Amino acid sequence: MDSFELAQAVPATSNTPHPSGLATIAAIATPLGRGGVGVIRLSGARAYDIACQLTGKTAFTPRMASFCRFYQADGTIVDEGLVLYFKGPHSFTGEDVIELQGHGGMILQNQLLARVFELGAKQAGAGEFSYRAFDNDKLDLVQAEAIADAIDATSAAAASSAIRSLSGEFSQKINQLLEQLIYLRLHVEAAIDFPDEEDVDFLSDGVIQDKLEQTQDKIQQVLATAKQGQLLRDGIHVVLAGRPNAGKSSLLNRLAGQERAIVTNVAGTTRDTLQETVVLNGLTLHLTDTAGLRDTDDTVERIGIERARTAITQADMLLMVYDVSRDLAEDSTPLQLAEQLFGKLPEAKKLLIIANKSDLLTDAHDKAQKASSQNEITQRGYEQVNVSCETGSGIETLIETLCAKVGFHPPENSLIARTRHIDALRRTAGHLTEAHEQLTVFQAGELVAESLRQAQLSLGEITGEFSADDLLGKIFGSFCIGK
Ligand SMILES: Nc1nc2c(c(=O)[nH]1)N(C=O)[C@@H](CNc1ccc(C(=O)N[C@@H](CCC(=O)O)C(=O)O)cc1)CN2
Ligand SMILES: Nc1nc2c(ncn2[C@@H]2O[C@H](COP(=O)(O)OP(=O)(O)OP(=O)(O)O)[C@@H](O)[C@H]2O)c(=O)[nH]1
């Protein structure tokens, strides 16, 4: 009997789904296209049977690779490759998992996948493998998100901090906080239930207050870590704005390290917004070069300027580029120029003033410019960096200033985080502030207990201990198919 006949001899298992009701899912796990090896992953109660029927083999040993041929129903060979079997619960998803490691290539992989569907597997939805791993407690929500973040990382630092989150470091911090909160709740509930126990007033003996304050400090620390992690993950949106010919496109090219934008000495060269993502000192910058802002009758340029204004309202940071040799009229300062350009003066933390073409300044000019503008800038809490896009001088300082302004530290032990985590941490901190007030101002035990309960719920959302289904749907739905 050859392998194919053997395959037919394997008793056809019933198509009734697993008692849990979950279908066996399959998807291509490797990128579609030419590649040495392509992996199809199956998870679910029927994965093992499907592998047997596909290959004609009758048994696979968990965690051992078996070299097999993969057959069509009519006995023709689709491909040959390795079968890897993980017996649930000792698998990525916690269910039985089969991996078919065939040859890469669109046609082969799609044929093999179609055959697997024919044998009863269903196409996995986006993030469905990870969702099952989460559902079977193989991963918590932070770890599942870290997988997607590692895959989508735009910088080495973001990738390595995602892998650290995947290993559970961030989850551990959250779980420690949850334990502290539960401890606090127990004490407060006890104080409410047994108010006269041993004549001790739990609520006012200071112990609960101390513990509460320690927890508040810890939340602030985790929040700071999470903010770094979110910056690492998402980077920042930076808009380069300024008068025509100030050197915005030259700056974009300098930062990108290549000629991305067209640079000419014709004012109004950049007419549409142009985006470029660069990673500098570990921070991902989504740069938008904008059309130089000026009044114009040119329709295309006007639309470009309109787009520039939209980009400006969405930016985390505005770089106002001006030409030190030309843009400041006798009586205008960089801050006045920024005010003219942006309609109103942006807040100091969002604006960085870039004095470009410093190479064109003679010493005398230089002094005059510094004296007249630098004082006003620093006095009002703004910052200016002098650069020359022509020579590259000042560009390093510009990058360092930018990182400092958004509070980004060169990542060492950072953990990837999302806006969702920061939002939950902030809400938790808010409930703890309420609890603190109820405790210290009103000694209102019931209200302290309720605020702590709310705090625990908010915090538990992070790891997925308490999560609404629609939130889970949103998170896993954004994963790629096969993850
Ligand atoms: N071939 C292959 N490579 C891969 C994955 C995969 O699914 N398949 N992964 C997919 O993301 C990542 C690795 N993650 C994995 C995580 C857990 C288990 C797993 O089988 N865990 C079991 C057994 C652990 C053990 O034997 O020590 C368990 O947790 O019980 C496998 C892969 C990256 N590389
Ligand atoms: N000397 C000198 N020239 C510069 C410097 N930066 C830019 N330029 C020149 O200034 C001119 C305008 O530069 P661009 O980068 O196109 O200016 P822009 O602000 O993007 O201009 P628009 O597209 O019109 O909005 C070009 O001729 C550049 O070569 C600099 O640091 N020093």
PDB file of C-alpha atoms in Angstrom, residues 103-268:
ATOM      1  CA  HIS A 103       7.707  24.909  -0.277  1.00  0.00           C
ATOM      2  CA  GLY A 104       7.051  28.620  -0.478  1.00  0.00           C
ATOM      3  CA  GLY A 105       5.216  29.962  -3.512  1.00  0.00           C
ATOM      4  CA  MET A 106       1.717  31.245  -4.161  1.00  0.00           C
ATOM      5  CA  ILE A 107       0.395  28.343  -6.186  1.00  0.00           C
ATOM      6  CA  LEU A 108       1.756  25.530  -4.029  1.00  0.00           C
ATOM      7  CA  GLN A 109       0.666  27.092  -0.780  1.00  0.00           C
ATOM      8  CA  ASN A 110      -2.812  27.930  -2.015  1.00  0.00           C
ATOM      9  CA  GLN A 111      -3.267  24.422  -3.397  1.00  0.00           C
ATOM     10  CA  LEU A 112      -2.202  22.879  -0.121  1.00  0.00           C
ATOM     11  CA  LEU A 113      -4.489  25.206   1.827  1.00  0.00           C
ATOM     12  CA  ALA A 114      -7.422  24.347  -0.469  1.00  0.00           C
ATOM     13  CA  ARG A 115      -6.757  20.651   0.155  1.00  0.00           C
ATOM     14  CA  VAL A 116      -6.740  21.248   3.915  1.00  0.00           C
ATOM     15  CA  PHE A 117     -10.102  23.023   3.597  1.00  0.00           C
ATOM     16  CA  GLU A 118     -11.408  20.089   1.567  1.00  0.00           C
ATOM     17  CA  LEU A 119     -10.443  17.858   4.475  1.00  0.00           C
ATOM     18  CA  GLY A 120     -12.595  19.950   6.784  1.00  0.00           C
ATOM     19  CA  ALA A 121     -10.571  22.874   8.099  1.00  0.00           C
ATOM     20  CA  LYS A 122     -11.998  26.380   7.976  1.00  0.00           C
ATOM     21  CA  GLN A 123     -10.107  29.515   6.957  1.00  0.00           C
ATOM     22  CA  ALA A 124      -8.771  31.191  10.108  1.00  0.00           C
ATOM     23  CA  GLY A 125      -9.908  34.760  10.624  1.00  0.00           C
ATOM     24  CA  ALA A 126      -7.531  37.628  11.427  1.00  0.00           C
ATOM     25  CA  GLY A 127      -5.832  36.965  14.752  1.00  0.00           C
ATOM     26  CA  GLU A 128      -7.801  33.774  15.349  1.00  0.00           C
ATOM     27  CA  PHE A 129      -4.789  31.649  16.355  1.00  0.00           C
ATOM     28  CA  SER A 130      -3.721  34.300  18.846  1.00  0.00           C
ATOM     29  CA  TYR A 131      -7.288  34.681  20.054  1.00  0.00           C
ATOM     30  CA  ARG A 132      -7.467  30.945  20.767  1.00  0.00           C
ATOM     31  CA  ALA A 133      -4.143  31.134  22.597  1.00  0.00           C
ATOM     32  CA  PHE A 134      -5.617  33.977  24.678  1.00  0.00           C
ATOM     33  CA  ASP A 135      -8.875  32.117  25.232  1.00  0.00           C
ATOM     34  CA  ASN A 136      -6.961  29.046  26.425  1.00  0.00           C
ATOM     35  CA  ASP A 137      -4.820  31.144  28.788  1.00  0.00           C
ATOM     36  CA  LYS A 138      -1.642  30.594  26.817  1.00  0.00           C
ATOM     37  CA  LEU A 139      -1.204  34.336  26.442  1.00  0.00           C
ATOM     38  CA  ASP A 140      -2.755  37.352  28.077  1.00  0.00           C
ATOM     39  CA  LEU A 141      -3.955  40.316  26.067  1.00  0.00           C
ATOM     40  CA  VAL A 142      -0.732  42.310  26.478  1.00  0.00           C
ATOM     41  CA  GLN A 143       1.284  39.372  25.161  1.00  0.00           C
ATOM     42  CA  ALA A 144      -1.062  38.781  22.236  1.00  0.00           C
ATOM     43  CA  GLU A 145      -0.794  42.457  21.308  1.00  0.00           C
ATOM     44  CA  ALA A 146       2.983  42.256  21.691  1.00  0.00           C
ATOM     45  CA  ILE A 147       3.094  39.577  18.982  1.00  0.00           C
ATOM     46  CA  ALA A 148       1.319  41.874  16.528  1.00  0.00           C
ATOM     47  CA  ASP A 149       3.512  44.792  17.625  1.00  0.00           C
ATOM     48  CA  ALA A 150       6.685  42.760  17.165  1.00  0.00           C
ATOM     49  CA  ILE A 151       5.611  41.840  13.643  1.00  0.00           C
ATOM     50  CA  ASP A 152       4.658  45.415  12.787  1.00  0.00           C
ATOM     51  CA  ALA A 153       7.623  47.060  14.539  1.00  0.00           C
ATOM     52  CA  THR A 154       9.219  49.888  12.579  1.00  0.00           C
ATOM     53  CA  SER A 155      12.449  49.998  14.583  1.00  0.00           C
ATOM     54  CA  ALA A 156      14.790  47.482  16.178  1.00  0.00           C
ATOM     55  CA  ALA A 157      14.117  49.038  19.579  1.00  0.00           C
ATOM     56  CA  ALA A 158      10.349  48.653  19.134  1.00  0.00           C
ATOM     57  CA  ALA A 159      10.777  45.040  18.068  1.00  0.00           C
ATOM     58  CA  SER A 160      12.949  44.110  21.023  1.00  0.00           C
ATOM     59  CA  SER A 161      10.677  45.826  23.509  1.00  0.00           C
ATOM     60  CA  ALA A 162       7.701  43.992  21.984  1.00  0.00           C
ATOM     61  CA  ILE A 163       9.500  40.701  22.486  1.00  0.00           C
ATOM     62  CA  ARG A 164      10.138  41.659  26.114  1.00  0.00           C
ATOM     63  CA  SER A 165       6.415  42.344  26.537  1.00  0.00           C
ATOM     64  CA  LEU A 166       5.666  39.021  24.866  1.00  0.00           C
ATOM     65  CA  SER A 167       7.847  37.281  27.421  1.00  0.00           C
ATOM     66  CA  GLY A 168       5.501  38.641  30.072  1.00  0.00           C
ATOM     67  CA  GLU A 169       7.479  41.480  31.634  1.00  0.00           C
ATOM     68  CA  PHE A 170       4.789  44.100  31.170  1.00  0.00           C
ATOM     69  CA  SER A 171       2.043  41.691  32.221  1.00  0.00           C
ATOM     70  CA  GLN A 172       4.006  40.951  35.384  1.00  0.00           C
ATOM     71  CA  LYS A 173       4.053  44.615  36.324  1.00  0.00           C
ATOM     72  CA  ILE A 174       0.298  44.834  35.794  1.00  0.00           C
ATOM     73  CA  ASN A 175      -0.315  41.653  37.774  1.00  0.00           C
ATOM     74  CA  GLN A 176       1.768  42.925  40.689  1.00  0.00           C
ATOM     75  CA  LEU A 177      -0.337  46.070  40.706  1.00  0.00           C
ATOM     76  CA  LEU A 178      -3.510  44.002  40.568  1.00  0.00           C
ATOM     77  CA  GLU A 179      -2.331  42.048  43.598  1.00  0.00           C
ATOM     78  CA  GLN A 180      -1.663  45.257  45.506  1.00  0.00           C
ATOM     79  CA  LEU A 181      -5.141  46.473  44.623  1.00  0.00           C
ATOM     80  CA  ILE A 182      -6.762  43.235  45.707  1.00  0.00           C
ATOM     81  CA  TYR A 183      -4.875  43.388  49.002  1.00  0.00           C
ATOM     82  CA  LEU A 184      -6.129  46.940  49.522  1.00  0.00           C
ATOM     83  CA  ARG A 185      -9.686  45.958  48.722  1.00  0.00           C
ATOM     84  CA  LEU A 186      -9.547  43.081  51.203  1.00  0.00           C
ATOM     85  CA  HIS A 187      -8.427  45.440  53.947  1.00  0.00           C
ATOM     86  CA  VAL A 188     -11.015  48.051  53.163  1.00  0.00           C
ATOM     87  CA  GLU A 189     -13.809  45.472  52.916  1.00  0.00           C
ATOM     88  CA  ALA A 190     -12.680  44.001  56.246  1.00  0.00           C
ATOM     89  CA  ALA A 191     -12.731  47.442  57.827  1.00  0.00           C
ATOM     90  CA  ILE A 192     -16.290  47.932  56.603  1.00  0.00           C
ATOM     91  CA  ASP A 193     -17.483  44.490  57.683  1.00  0.00           C
ATOM     92  CA  PHE A 194     -15.853  44.494  61.105  1.00  0.00           C
ATOM     93  CA  PRO A 195     -15.758  48.135  62.119  1.00  0.00           C
ATOM     94  CA  ASP A 196     -15.096  47.550  65.834  1.00  0.00           C
ATOM     95  CA  GLU A 197     -12.781  44.571  65.595  1.00  0.00           C
ATOM     96  CA  GLU A 198     -10.193  44.799  68.397  1.00  0.00           C
ATOM     97  CA  ASP A 199     -10.938  48.482  68.684  1.00  0.00           C
ATOM     98  CA  VAL A 200      -8.795  49.190  65.677  1.00  0.00           C
ATOM     99  CA  ASP A 201     -10.098  51.586  63.117  1.00  0.00           C
ATOM    100  CA  PHE A 202      -8.601  50.132  59.950  1.00  0.00           C
ATOM    101  CA  LEU A 203      -9.635  53.091  57.882  1.00  0.00           C
ATOM    102  CA  SER A 204      -7.809  55.693  59.916  1.00  0.00           C
ATOM    103  CA  ASP A 205      -4.805  53.801  61.253  1.00  0.00           C
ATOM    104  CA  GLY A 206      -2.752  54.937  58.264  1.00  0.00           C
ATOM    105  CA  VAL A 207      -1.906  51.473  56.961  1.00  0.00           C
ATOM    106  CA  ILE A 208      -4.432  51.538  54.154  1.00  0.00           C
ATOM    107  CA  GLN A 209      -3.468  55.067  53.253  1.00  0.00           C
ATOM    108  CA  ASP A 210       0.203  54.083  53.046  1.00  0.00           C
ATOM    109  CA  LYS A 211      -0.529  51.087  50.867  1.00  0.00           C
ATOM    110  CA  LEU A 212      -2.823  53.143  48.679  1.00  0.00           C
ATOM    111  CA  GLU A 213      -0.158  55.778  48.183  1.00  0.00           C
ATOM    112  CA  GLN A 214       2.431  53.128  47.340  1.00  0.00           C
ATOM    113  CA  THR A 215       0.073  51.725  44.737  1.00  0.00           C
ATOM    114  CA  GLN A 216      -0.489  55.203  43.310  1.00  0.00           C
ATOM    115  CA  ASP A 217       3.284  55.693  42.991  1.00  0.00           C
ATOM    116  CA  LYS A 218       3.650  52.342  41.301  1.00  0.00           C
ATOM    117  CA  ILE A 219       0.901  53.182  38.793  1.00  0.00           C
ATOM    118  CA  GLN A 220       2.745  56.379  37.929  1.00  0.00           C
ATOM    119  CA  GLN A 221       5.949  54.406  37.338  1.00  0.00           C
ATOM    120  CA  VAL A 222       4.188  51.900  35.108  1.00  0.00           C
ATOM    121  CA  LEU A 223       2.486  54.767  33.296  1.00  0.00           C
ATOM    122  CA  ALA A 224       5.873  56.353  32.583  1.00  0.00           C
ATOM    123  CA  THR A 225       7.185  53.039  31.227  1.00  0.00           C
ATOM    124  CA  ALA A 226       4.046  52.614  29.143  1.00  0.00           C
ATOM    125  CA  LYS A 227       4.380  56.114  27.682  1.00  0.00           C
ATOM    126  CA  GLN A 228       7.900  55.283  26.511  1.00  0.00           C
ATOM    127  CA  GLY A 229       6.569  52.014  25.126  1.00  0.00           C
ATOM    128  CA  GLN A 230       3.803  53.774  23.270  1.00  0.00           C
ATOM    129  CA  LEU A 231       6.257  56.260  21.762  1.00  0.00           C
ATOM    130  CA  LEU A 232       8.399  53.315  20.698  1.00  0.00           C
ATOM    131  CA  ARG A 233       5.445  51.559  19.121  1.00  0.00           C
ATOM    132  CA  ASP A 234       3.680  54.437  17.439  1.00  0.00           C
ATOM    133  CA  GLY A 235       6.428  56.996  17.004  1.00  0.00           C
ATOM    134  CA  ILE A 236       5.374  60.603  16.537  1.00  0.00           C
ATOM    135  CA  HIS A 237       3.856  62.611  13.720  1.00  0.00           C
ATOM    136  CA  VAL A 238       6.074  65.491  12.811  1.00  0.00           C
ATOM    137  CA  VAL A 239       5.094  68.200  10.374  1.00  0.00           C
ATOM    138  CA  LEU A 240       7.647  70.375   8.641  1.00  0.00           C
ATOM    139  CA  ALA A 241       6.123  73.752   7.924  1.00  0.00           C
ATOM    140  CA  GLY A 242       7.421  77.115   6.882  1.00  0.00           C
ATOM    141  CA  ARG A 243       7.559  79.684   4.169  1.00  0.00           C
ATOM    142  CA  PRO A 244       8.274  78.565   0.609  1.00  0.00           C
ATOM    143  CA  ASN A 245      11.987  77.939   0.080  1.00  0.00           C
ATOM    144  CA  ALA A 246      12.801  77.793   3.795  1.00  0.00           C
ATOM    145  CA  GLY A 247      14.354  74.360   3.283  1.00  0.00           C
ATOM    146  CA  LYS A 248      11.598  72.009   4.519  1.00  0.00           C
ATOM    147  CA  SER A 249      12.179  69.461   1.788  1.00  0.00           C
ATOM    148  CA  SER A 250      15.934  69.680   2.301  1.00  0.00           C
ATOM    149  CA  LEU A 251      15.385  68.947   5.983  1.00  0.00           C
ATOM    150  CA  LEU A 252      13.155  65.981   5.170  1.00  0.00           C
ATOM    151  CA  ASN A 253      15.843  64.619   2.881  1.00  0.00           C
ATOM    152  CA  ARG A 254      18.509  65.171   5.540  1.00  0.00           C
ATOM    153  CA  LEU A 255      16.474  63.301   8.149  1.00  0.00           C
ATOM    154  CA  ALA A 256      15.562  60.538   5.716  1.00  0.00           C
ATOM    155  CA  GLY A 257      19.185  60.218   4.660  1.00  0.00           C
ATOM    156  CA  GLN A 258      18.143  60.235   1.012  1.00  0.00           C
ATOM    157  CA  GLU A 259      16.656  62.437  -1.664  1.00  0.00           C
ATOM    158  CA  ARG A 260      12.982  61.858  -1.010  1.00  0.00           C
ATOM    159  CA  ALA A 261      11.554  65.267  -1.699  1.00  0.00           C
ATOM    160  CA  ILE A 262      12.244  67.424  -4.696  1.00  0.00           C
ATOM    161  CA  VAL A 263      14.426  70.364  -3.783  1.00  0.00           C
ATOM    162  CA  THR A 264      14.735  73.379  -6.046  1.00  0.00           C
ATOM    163  CA  ASN A 265      15.337  77.045  -5.572  1.00  0.00           C
ATOM    164  CA  VAL A 266      11.856  77.724  -6.941  1.00  0.00           C
ATOM    165  CA  ALA A 267       9.540  78.766  -4.132  1.00  0.00           C
ATOM    166  CA  GLY A 268       6.447  76.591  -4.065  1.00  0.00           C
TER     167      GLY A 268
END
